[in-house]
Coordinates of C-alpha atoms and ligand atoms in Angstrom, one line a residue:
X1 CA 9.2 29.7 7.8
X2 CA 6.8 32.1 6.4
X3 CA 3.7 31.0 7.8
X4 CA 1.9 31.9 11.4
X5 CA 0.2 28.8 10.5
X6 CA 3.6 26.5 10.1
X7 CA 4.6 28.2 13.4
X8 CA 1.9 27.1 15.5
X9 CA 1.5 23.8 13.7
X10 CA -2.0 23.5 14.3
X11 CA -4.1 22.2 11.5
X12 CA -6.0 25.4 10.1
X13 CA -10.3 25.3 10.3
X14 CA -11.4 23.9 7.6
X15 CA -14.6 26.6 7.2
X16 CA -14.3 28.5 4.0
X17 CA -12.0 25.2 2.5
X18 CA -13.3 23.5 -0.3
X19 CA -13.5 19.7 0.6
X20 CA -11.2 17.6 -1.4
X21 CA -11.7 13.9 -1.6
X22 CA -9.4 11.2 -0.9
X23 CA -9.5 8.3 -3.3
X24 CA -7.0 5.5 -2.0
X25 CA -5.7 3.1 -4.6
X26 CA -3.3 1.7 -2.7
X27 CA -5.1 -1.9 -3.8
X28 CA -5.2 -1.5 -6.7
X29 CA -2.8 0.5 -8.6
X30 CA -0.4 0.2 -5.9
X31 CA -1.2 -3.8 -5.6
X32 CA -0.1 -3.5 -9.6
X33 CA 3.3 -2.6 -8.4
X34 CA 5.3 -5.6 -9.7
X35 CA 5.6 -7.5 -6.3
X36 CA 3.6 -5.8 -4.4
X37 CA 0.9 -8.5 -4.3
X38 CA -1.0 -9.2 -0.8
X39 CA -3.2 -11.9 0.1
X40 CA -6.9 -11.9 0.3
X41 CA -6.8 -11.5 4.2
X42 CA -4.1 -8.5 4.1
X43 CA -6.3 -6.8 1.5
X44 CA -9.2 -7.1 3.9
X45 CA -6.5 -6.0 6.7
X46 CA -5.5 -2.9 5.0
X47 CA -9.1 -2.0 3.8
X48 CA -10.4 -1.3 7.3
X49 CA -7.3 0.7 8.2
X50 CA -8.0 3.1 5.1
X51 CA -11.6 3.2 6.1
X52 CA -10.2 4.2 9.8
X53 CA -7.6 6.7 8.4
X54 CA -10.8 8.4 7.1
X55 CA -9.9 8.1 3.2
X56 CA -13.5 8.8 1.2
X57 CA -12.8 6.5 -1.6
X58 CA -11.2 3.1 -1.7
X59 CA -10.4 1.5 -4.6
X60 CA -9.9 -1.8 -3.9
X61 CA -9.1 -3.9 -6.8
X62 CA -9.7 -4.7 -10.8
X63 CA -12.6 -7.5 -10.5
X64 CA -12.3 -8.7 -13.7
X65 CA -8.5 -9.5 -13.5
X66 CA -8.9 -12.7 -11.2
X67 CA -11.1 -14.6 -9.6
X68 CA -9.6 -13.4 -6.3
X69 CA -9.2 -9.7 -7.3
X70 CA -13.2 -10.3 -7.1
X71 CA -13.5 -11.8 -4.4
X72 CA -11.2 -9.3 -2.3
X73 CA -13.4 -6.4 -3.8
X74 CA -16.7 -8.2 -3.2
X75 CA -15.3 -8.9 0.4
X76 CA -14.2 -4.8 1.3
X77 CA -17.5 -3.9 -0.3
X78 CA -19.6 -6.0 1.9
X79 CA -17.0 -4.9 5.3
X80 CA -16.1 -1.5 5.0
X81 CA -18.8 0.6 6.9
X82 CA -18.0 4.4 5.8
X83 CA -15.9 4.7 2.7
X84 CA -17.2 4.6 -0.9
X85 CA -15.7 1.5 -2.5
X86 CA -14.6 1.6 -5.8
X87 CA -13.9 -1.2 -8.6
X88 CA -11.8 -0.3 -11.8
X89 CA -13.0 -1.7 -15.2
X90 CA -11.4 -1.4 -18.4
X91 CA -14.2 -0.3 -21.5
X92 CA -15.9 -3.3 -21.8
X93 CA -19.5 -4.4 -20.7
X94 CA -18.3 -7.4 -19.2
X95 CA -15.7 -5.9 -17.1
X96 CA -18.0 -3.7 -16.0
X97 CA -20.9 -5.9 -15.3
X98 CA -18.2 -8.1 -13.5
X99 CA -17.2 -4.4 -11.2
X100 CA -20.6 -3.8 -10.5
X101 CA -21.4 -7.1 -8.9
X102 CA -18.2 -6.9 -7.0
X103 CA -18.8 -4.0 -5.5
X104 CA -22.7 -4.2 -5.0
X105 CA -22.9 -5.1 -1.3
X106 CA -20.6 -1.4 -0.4
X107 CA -22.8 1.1 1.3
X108 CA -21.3 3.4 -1.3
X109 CA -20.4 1.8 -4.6
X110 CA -18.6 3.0 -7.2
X111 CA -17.7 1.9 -10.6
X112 CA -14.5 3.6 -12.5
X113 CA -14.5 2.8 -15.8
X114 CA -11.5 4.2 -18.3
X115 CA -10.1 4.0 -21.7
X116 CA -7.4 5.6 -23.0
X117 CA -7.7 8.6 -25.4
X118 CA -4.2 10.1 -26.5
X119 CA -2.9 9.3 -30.3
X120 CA -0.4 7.3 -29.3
X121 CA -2.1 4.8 -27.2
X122 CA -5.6 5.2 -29.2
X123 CA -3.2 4.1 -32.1
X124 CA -1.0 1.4 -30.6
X125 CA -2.9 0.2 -28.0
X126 CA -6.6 0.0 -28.7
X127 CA -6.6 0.0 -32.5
X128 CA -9.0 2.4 -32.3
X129 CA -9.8 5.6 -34.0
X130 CA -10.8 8.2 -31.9
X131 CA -14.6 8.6 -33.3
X132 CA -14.7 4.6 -31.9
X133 CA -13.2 5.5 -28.7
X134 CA -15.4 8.5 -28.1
X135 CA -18.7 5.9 -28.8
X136 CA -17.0 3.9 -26.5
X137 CA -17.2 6.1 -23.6
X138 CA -20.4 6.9 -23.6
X139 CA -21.6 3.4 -23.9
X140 CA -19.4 2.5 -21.0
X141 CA -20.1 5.2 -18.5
X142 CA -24.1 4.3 -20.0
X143 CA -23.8 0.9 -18.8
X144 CA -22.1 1.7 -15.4
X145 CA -24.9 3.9 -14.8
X146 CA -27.1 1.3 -15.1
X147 CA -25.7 -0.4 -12.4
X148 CA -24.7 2.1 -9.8
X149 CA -25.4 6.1 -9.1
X150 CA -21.5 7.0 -8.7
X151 CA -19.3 6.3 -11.8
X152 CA -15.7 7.9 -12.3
X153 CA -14.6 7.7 -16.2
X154 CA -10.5 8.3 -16.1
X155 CA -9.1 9.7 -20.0
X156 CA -5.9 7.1 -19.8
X157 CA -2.9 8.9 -20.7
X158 CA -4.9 11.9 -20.5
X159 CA -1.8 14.4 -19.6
X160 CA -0.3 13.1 -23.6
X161 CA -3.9 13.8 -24.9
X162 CA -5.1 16.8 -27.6
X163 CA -7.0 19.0 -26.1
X164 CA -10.0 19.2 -28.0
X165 CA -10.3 15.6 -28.3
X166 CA -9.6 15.4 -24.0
X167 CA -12.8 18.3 -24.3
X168 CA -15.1 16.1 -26.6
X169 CA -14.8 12.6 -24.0
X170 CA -14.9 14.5 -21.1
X171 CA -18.0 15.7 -22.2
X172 CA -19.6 12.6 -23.4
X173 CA -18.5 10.6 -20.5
X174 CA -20.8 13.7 -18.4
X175 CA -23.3 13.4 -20.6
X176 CA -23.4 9.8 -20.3
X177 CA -23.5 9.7 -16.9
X178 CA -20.4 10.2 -15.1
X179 CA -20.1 12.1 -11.4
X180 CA -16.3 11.7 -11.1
X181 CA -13.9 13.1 -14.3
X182 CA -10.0 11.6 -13.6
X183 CA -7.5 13.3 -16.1
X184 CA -4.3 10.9 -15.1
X185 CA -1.1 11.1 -15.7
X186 CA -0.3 7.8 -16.7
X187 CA 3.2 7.7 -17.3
X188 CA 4.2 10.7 -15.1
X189 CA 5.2 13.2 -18.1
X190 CA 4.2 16.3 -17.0
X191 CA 4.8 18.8 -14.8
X192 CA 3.0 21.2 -12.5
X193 CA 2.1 24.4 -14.7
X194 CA 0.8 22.1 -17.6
X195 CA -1.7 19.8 -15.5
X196 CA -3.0 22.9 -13.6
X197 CA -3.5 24.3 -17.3
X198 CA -5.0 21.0 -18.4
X199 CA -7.3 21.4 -15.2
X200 CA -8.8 24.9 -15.9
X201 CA -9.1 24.8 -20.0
X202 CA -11.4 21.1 -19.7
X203 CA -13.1 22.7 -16.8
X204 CA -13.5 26.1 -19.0
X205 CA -14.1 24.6 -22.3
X206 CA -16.4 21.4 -21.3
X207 CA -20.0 23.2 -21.3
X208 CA -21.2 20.4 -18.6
X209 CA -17.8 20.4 -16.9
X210 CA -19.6 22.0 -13.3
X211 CA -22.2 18.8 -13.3
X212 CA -19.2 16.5 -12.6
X213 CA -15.7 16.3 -9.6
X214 CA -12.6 16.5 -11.5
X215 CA -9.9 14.3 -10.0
X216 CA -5.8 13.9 -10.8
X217 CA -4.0 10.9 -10.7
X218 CA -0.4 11.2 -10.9
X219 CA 2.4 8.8 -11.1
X220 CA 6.3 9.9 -10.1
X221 CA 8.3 9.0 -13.1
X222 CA 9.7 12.1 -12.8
X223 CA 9.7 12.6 -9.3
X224 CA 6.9 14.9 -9.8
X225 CA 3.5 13.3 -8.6
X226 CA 2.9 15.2 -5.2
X227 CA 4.0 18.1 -7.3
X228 CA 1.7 18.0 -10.0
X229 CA -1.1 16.7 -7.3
X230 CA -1.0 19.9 -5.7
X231 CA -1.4 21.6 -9.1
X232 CA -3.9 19.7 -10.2
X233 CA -5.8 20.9 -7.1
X234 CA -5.3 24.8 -8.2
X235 CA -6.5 23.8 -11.7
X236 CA -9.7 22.8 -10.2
X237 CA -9.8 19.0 -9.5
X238 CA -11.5 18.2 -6.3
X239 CA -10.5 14.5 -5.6
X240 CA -6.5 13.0 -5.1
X241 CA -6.1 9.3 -6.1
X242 CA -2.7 8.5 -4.3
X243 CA -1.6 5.6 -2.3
X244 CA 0.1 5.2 0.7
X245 CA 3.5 5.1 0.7
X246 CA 3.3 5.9 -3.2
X247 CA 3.0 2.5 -4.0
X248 CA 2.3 1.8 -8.0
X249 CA 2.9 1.4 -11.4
X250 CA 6.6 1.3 -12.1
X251 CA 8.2 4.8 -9.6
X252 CA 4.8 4.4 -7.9
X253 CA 1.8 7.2 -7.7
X254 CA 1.1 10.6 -5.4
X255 CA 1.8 9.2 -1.8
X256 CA -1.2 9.8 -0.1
X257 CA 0.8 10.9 3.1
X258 CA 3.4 13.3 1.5
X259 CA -0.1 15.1 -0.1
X260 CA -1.8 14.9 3.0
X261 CA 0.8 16.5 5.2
X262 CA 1.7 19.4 2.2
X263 CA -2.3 19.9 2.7
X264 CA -2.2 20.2 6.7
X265 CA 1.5 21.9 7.0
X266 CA 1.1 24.8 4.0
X267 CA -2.4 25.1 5.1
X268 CA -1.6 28.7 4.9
X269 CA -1.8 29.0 1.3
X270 CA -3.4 25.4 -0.1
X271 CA -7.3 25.8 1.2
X272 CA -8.5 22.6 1.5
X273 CA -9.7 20.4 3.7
X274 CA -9.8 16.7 4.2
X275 CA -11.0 13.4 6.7
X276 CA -7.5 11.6 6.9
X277 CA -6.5 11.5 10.7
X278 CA -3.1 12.1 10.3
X279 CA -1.6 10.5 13.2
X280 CA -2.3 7.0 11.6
X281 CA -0.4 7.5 8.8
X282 CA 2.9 5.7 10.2
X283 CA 0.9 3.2 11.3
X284 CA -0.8 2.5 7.9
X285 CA 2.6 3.1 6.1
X286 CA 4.1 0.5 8.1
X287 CA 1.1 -1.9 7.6
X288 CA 1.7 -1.4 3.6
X289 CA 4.9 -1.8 3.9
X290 CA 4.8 -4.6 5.9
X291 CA 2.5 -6.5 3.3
X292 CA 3.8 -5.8 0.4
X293 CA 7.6 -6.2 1.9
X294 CA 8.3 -2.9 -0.1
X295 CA 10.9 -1.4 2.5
X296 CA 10.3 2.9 3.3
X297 CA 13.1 4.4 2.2
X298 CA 14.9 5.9 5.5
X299 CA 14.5 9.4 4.0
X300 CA 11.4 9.4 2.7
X301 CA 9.0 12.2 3.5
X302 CA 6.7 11.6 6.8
X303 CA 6.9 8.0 7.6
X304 CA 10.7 7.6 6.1
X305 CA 12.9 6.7 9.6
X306 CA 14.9 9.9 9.4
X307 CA 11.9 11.8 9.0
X308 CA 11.9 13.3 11.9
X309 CA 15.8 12.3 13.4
X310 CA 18.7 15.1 13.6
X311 CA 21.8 14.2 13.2
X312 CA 24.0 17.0 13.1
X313 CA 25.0 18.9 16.0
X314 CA 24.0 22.6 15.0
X315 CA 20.2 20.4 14.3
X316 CA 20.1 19.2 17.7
X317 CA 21.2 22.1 19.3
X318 CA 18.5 24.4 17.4
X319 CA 16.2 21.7 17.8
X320 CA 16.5 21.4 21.8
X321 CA 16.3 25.5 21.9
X322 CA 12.8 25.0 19.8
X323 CA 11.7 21.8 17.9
X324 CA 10.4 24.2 15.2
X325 CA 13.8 25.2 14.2
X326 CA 14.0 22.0 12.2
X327 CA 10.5 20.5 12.2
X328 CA 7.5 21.8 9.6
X329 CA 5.4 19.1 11.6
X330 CA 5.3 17.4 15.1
X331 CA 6.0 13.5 14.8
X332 CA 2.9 13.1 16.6
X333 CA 0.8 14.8 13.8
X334 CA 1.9 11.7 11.9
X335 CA 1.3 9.2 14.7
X336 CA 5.2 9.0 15.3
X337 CA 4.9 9.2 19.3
X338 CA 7.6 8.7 22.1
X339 CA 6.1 5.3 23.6
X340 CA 5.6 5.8 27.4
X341 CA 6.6 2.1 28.4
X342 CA 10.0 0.9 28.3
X343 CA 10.5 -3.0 27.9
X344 CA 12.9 -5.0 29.1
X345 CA 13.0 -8.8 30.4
X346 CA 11.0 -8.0 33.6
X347 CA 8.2 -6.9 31.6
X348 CA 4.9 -8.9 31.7
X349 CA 2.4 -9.9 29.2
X350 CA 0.5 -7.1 29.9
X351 CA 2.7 -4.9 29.7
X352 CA 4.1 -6.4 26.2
X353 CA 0.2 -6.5 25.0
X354 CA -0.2 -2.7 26.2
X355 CA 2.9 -1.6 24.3
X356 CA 1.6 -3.7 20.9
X357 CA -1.7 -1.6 21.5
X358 CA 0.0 1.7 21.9
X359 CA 2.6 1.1 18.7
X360 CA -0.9 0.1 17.3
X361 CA -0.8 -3.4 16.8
X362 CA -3.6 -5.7 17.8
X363 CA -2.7 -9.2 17.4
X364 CA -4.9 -12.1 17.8
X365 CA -4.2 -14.6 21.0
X366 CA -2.0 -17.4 19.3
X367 CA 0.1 -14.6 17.6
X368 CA 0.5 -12.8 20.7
X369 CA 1.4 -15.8 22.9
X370 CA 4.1 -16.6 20.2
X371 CA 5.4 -12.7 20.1
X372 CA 5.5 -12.4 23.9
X373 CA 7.7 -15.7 24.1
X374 CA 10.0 -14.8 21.1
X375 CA 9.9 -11.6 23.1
X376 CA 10.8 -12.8 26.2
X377 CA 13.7 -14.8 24.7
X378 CA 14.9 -11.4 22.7
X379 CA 15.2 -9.6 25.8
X380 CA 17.4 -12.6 27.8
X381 CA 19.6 -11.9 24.7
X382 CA 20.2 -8.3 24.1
X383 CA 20.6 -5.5 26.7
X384 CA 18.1 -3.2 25.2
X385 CA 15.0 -4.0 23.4
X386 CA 13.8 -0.6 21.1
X387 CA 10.7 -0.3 19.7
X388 CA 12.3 -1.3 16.5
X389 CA 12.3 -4.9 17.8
X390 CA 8.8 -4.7 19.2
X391 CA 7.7 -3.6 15.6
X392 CA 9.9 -6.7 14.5
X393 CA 8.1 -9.3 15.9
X394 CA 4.9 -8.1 16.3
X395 CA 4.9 -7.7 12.1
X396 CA 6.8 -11.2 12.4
X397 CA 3.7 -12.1 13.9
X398 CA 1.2 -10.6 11.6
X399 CA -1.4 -13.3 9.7
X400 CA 0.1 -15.9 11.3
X401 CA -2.2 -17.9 12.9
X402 CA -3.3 -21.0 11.6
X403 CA -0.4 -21.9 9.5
X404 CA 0.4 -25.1 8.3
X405 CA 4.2 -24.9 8.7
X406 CA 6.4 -23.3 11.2
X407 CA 10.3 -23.4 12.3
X408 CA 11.0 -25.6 15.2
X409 CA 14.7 -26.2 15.4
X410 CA 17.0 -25.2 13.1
X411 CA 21.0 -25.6 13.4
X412 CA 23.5 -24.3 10.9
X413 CA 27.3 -25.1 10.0
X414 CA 29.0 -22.3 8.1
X415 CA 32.3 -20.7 7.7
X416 CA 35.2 -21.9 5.2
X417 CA 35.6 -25.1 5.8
X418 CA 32.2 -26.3 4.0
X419 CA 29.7 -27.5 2.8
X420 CA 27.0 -25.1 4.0
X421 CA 24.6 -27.2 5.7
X422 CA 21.6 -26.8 7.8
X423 CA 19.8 -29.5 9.7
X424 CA 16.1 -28.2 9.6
X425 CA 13.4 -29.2 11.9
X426 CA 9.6 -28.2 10.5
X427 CA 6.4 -28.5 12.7
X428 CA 4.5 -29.5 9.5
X429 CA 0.6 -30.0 10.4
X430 CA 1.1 -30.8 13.8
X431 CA 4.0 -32.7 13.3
X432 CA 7.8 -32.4 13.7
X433 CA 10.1 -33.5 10.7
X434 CA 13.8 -33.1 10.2
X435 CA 16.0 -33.0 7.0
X436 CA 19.4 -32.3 6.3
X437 CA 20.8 -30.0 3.8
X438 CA 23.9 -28.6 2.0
X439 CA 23.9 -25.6 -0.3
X440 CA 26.2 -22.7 -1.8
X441 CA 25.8 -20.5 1.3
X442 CA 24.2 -21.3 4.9
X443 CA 20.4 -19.6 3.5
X444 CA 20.9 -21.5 0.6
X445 CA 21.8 -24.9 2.8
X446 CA 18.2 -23.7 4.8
X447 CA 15.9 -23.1 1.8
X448 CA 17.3 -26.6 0.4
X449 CA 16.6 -28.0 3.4
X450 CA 12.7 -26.4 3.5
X451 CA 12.4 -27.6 -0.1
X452 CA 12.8 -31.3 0.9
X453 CA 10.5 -30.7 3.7
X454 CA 8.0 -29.1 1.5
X455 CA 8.6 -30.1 -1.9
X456 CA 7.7 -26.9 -4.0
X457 CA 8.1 -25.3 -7.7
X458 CA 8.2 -21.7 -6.3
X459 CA 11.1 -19.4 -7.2
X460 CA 12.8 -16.7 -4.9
X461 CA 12.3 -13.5 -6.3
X462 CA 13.6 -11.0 -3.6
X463 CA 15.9 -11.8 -0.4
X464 CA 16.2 -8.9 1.3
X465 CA 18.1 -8.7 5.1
X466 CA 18.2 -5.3 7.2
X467 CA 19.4 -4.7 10.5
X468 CA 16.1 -4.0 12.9
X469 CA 17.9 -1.6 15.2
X470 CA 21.9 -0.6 16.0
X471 CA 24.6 -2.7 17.4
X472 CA 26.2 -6.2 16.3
X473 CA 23.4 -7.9 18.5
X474 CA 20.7 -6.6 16.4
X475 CA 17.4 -8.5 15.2
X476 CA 17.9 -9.6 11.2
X477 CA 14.9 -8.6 9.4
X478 CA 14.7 -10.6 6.8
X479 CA 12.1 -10.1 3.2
X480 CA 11.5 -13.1 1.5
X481 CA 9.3 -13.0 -2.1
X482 CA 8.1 -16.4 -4.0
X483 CA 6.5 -16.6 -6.7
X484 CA 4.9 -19.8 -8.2
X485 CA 2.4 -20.7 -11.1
X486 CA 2.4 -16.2 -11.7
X487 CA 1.2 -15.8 -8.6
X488 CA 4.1 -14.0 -5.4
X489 CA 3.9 -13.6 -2.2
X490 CA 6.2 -11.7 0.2
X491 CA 6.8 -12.5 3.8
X492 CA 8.9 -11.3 6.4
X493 CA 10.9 -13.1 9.2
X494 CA 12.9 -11.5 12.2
X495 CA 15.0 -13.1 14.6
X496 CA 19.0 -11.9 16.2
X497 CA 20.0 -14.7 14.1
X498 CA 19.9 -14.3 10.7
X499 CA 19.8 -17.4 9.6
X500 CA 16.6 -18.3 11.5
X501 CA 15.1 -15.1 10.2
X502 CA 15.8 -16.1 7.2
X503 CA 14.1 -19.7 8.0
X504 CA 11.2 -18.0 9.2
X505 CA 10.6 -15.6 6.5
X506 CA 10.3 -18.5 3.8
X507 CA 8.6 -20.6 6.0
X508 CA 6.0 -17.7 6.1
X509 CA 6.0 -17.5 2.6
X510 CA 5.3 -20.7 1.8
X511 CA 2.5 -20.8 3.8
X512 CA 1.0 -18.1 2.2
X513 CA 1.5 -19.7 -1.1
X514 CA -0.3 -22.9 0.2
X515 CA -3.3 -20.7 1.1
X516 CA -5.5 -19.5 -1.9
X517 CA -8.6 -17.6 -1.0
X518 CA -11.7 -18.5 -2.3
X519 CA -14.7 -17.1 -1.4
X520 CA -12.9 -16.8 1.6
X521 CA -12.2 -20.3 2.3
X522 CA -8.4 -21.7 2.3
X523 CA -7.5 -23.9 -0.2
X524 CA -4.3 -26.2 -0.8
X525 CA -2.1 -24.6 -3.5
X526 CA 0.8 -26.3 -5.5
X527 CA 2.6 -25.6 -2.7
X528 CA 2.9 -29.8 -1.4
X529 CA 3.1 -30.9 2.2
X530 CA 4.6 -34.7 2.7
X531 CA 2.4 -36.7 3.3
Ligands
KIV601 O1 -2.5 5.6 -14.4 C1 -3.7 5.4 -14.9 O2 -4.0 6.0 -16.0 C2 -4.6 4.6 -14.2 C3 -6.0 4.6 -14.7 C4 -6.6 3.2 -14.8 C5 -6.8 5.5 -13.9 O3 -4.3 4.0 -13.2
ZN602 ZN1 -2.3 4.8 -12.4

């Protein structure tokens, strides 16, 4: 530990820091992830708790891709109360036209616009030569202008660009217009002494360069992206795009938590400040996770679940002696806390509703009812409920009011006799209906047994099942993913039986197939109830 500042692990004053701005695309690049998709309502979900975690920027979506990508955008733009809100649009008026009146309502609205400049995708990709490309961007960044103050112009696959040509668009898009200059690193090539050098000879060479914020963007092919984030920042840029949990394009982008806590622990030598509240940053990893049904690795950095466990006895010993033996930062910097109340089956509702609150989940009446009983039943089963189960069914119980379908009875015959079958009982728009199933496999007897209850084309794409906590009498948390007519959702389901976990987490799924936003209103997908 070289640091009196890592010692004391209080954040440093941010006087005499320059300001660094946090631009979350956690909905967009990270909803590009493939999988990752959420639903209108979870975007919206997710939206406020960036705008609570203090991000400056959030880029919420690509407008032009889908009726609903608008609609979501339009929808943040018109809620969020303190963060810019941004809209991505590739270099074409109509895109752009489309971004602007998505993101028209925001307080602060932003257009990005890109296009990509290096040989290779300049070539390949647009067709292009560069002398077109460069007209391009200053008609593009022109035309967002027109429609809004703040524009960011990104150089795609700006880290495999020549320089002198990366020099001539940066320039133009300035000229043109733009506030915000985003070099990315599209396809995570390069490492951190290059993009700090990339950084300082734009900002050196580009005559305009101070009238614009330079910004990196970096994706982790190589592992590298907090790396070359940081770097980035001692080249000059002034704004992170990153995403929580590193969600993104292919090995994902800078994870907005890993940057933020490099910022706040090695404060000492990185001078910058920033808004993000740190101790929500489980809770919104958790949130993203939850939505997307992208697990956290256990050893990921900050909001991984060995973050901040020792295993070994030399750790624990040092770390009983001094926690700073083996911690750079407390847990509760990162909102990991040691709950207060410990639940059992003489707990009340209360009590249950006051634990949600401090694990920082706020679930609406019906979903609470239904989590309190499926609590209550939990704790008749197993000797001790952790927080881990808590977590279970509260996310169990996210966005699930108002469904269509839910699991009322379900019983199973397995083993090696055969066949698999399970005799399903559905609550199906009020009203209970059994089938009877076989299949290779007890899931596969259940989801047989769902699809002649709801008759549906959607494929499985991902069925994931972990263990919530320790201990053979451990809640099943069980990932479903569907997909159907290009669109996926994921869903999760948790129960001490697997089987019903499993029940409930494609139940859930299907009824967020069934449910297609539009202009915030559900409507009945392909998804098809009996009649
Ligand atoms: O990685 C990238 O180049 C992007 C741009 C659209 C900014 O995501
Ligand atoms: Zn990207």
């Amino acid at each position: 530990m070289t640091s009196d500042n890592s010692q004391t692990q209080e954040p440093v004053q941010s006087s005499n820091r320059d300001r660094v701005i946090i631009f979350d695309t956690t909905l967009r690049d990270g909803e590009q992830s493939p999988g990752a998709t959420m639903t209108f309502e979870e975007k919206l979900e997710v939206a406020d708790l960036l705008d609570a975690l203090g991000v400056d920027v959030i880029e919420a979506g690509f407008p032009i891709a889908s009726e609903g990508d608008f609609e979501a955008v339009s929808a943040i733009a018109k809620r969020v109360k303190r963060a810019t809100v941004a809209g991505l649009a590739r270099a074409a008026f109509k895109d752009i036209d489309r971004c602007a009146d998505a993101v028209r309502h925001a307080v602060n609205p932003r257009i990005h616009t890109f296009i990509s400049t290096s040989p290779l995708h300049m070539k390949y990709k647009l067709q292009k030569d560069p002398a077109e490309v460069l007209e391009m961007v200053t008609a593009q960044v022109t035309r967002a202008r027109n429609h809004v103050g703040d524009v960011e112009w990104s150089a795609e696959d700006g880290t495999r660009t020549e320089m002198d040509f990366l020099c001539r668009t940066v320039e133009a898009a300035i000229k043109a217009g733009a506030t915000t200059i985003n070099i990315p690193d599209t396809v995570g090539y390069t490492v951190p002494d290059e993009y700090e050098r990339i950084f300082r000879t734009v900002r050196e060479r580009v005559p305009n360069s101070d009238k614009a914020i330079f910004s990196v963007h970096c994706h982790n092919d190589l592992g590298l992206a907090v790396a070359n984030t940081l770097a980035g920042l001692a080249g000059g840029a002034r704004q992170i795009e990153c995403t929580i949990n590193g969600i993104g394009e292919r090995a994902g982008n800078a994870a907005l938590e890993e940057v933020v806590m490099a910022l706040r622990t090695r404060a000492d030598i990185l001078p910058y400040s920033n808004n993000i509240e740190t101790s929500m940053l489980t809770r919104a990893s958790k949130l993203v996770s939850a939505v997307t049904s992208f697990p956290v690795q256990y050893n990921k950095a900050i909001v991984g679940r060995n973050a901040f466990a020792h295993e070994s006895g030399i750790h624990q010993d040092g770390m009983l002696k001094n926690a700073q033996t083996y911690e750079i930062m407390t847990p509760e910097s990162v909102g990991v806390s040691k709950t207060s109340l410990v639940m059992g089956k003489h707990s009340g509702r209360a009590a249950f509703k006051s634990k949600l609150k401090e694990m920082g989940y706020e679930l609406g009446d019906n979903a609470l009812e239904d989590a309190f009983k499926r609590f209550k039943d939990l704790a008749d089963k197993k000797k001790i409920v952790y927080d881990e189960d808590i977590e279970a069914l509260a996310e169990d119980g996210i966005g699930h009011a108002g469904e269509r379908i839910s699991v009322e009875a379900l019983t199973v015959i397995a083993g090696t006799m055969g066949p698999q079958t399970a005799t399903m009982t559905l609550n199906i728009d009020g009203q209970s209906q059994t089938r009877q199933a076989v299949g290779n496999g007890p899931v596969d007897a259940i989801f047989n047994a769902i699809k002649a209850l709801v008759p549906n084309e959607a494929t499985l794409e991902l069925y994931q099942v972990h263990a919530v906590t320790e201990g053979t009498d451990a809640q099943a948390e069980v990932s479903v993913r569907l997909a159907e007519n290009g669109r996926s959702v994921n869903a999760k389901g948790a129960d001490p039986d697997t089987m019903v976990a499993s029940a409930r987490a494609y139940v859930a799924a299907l009824n967020k197939l069934m449910v297609k936003r539009t202009k915030g209103k559900p409507e009945p997908m392909t998804a098809r109830l009996k009649p």
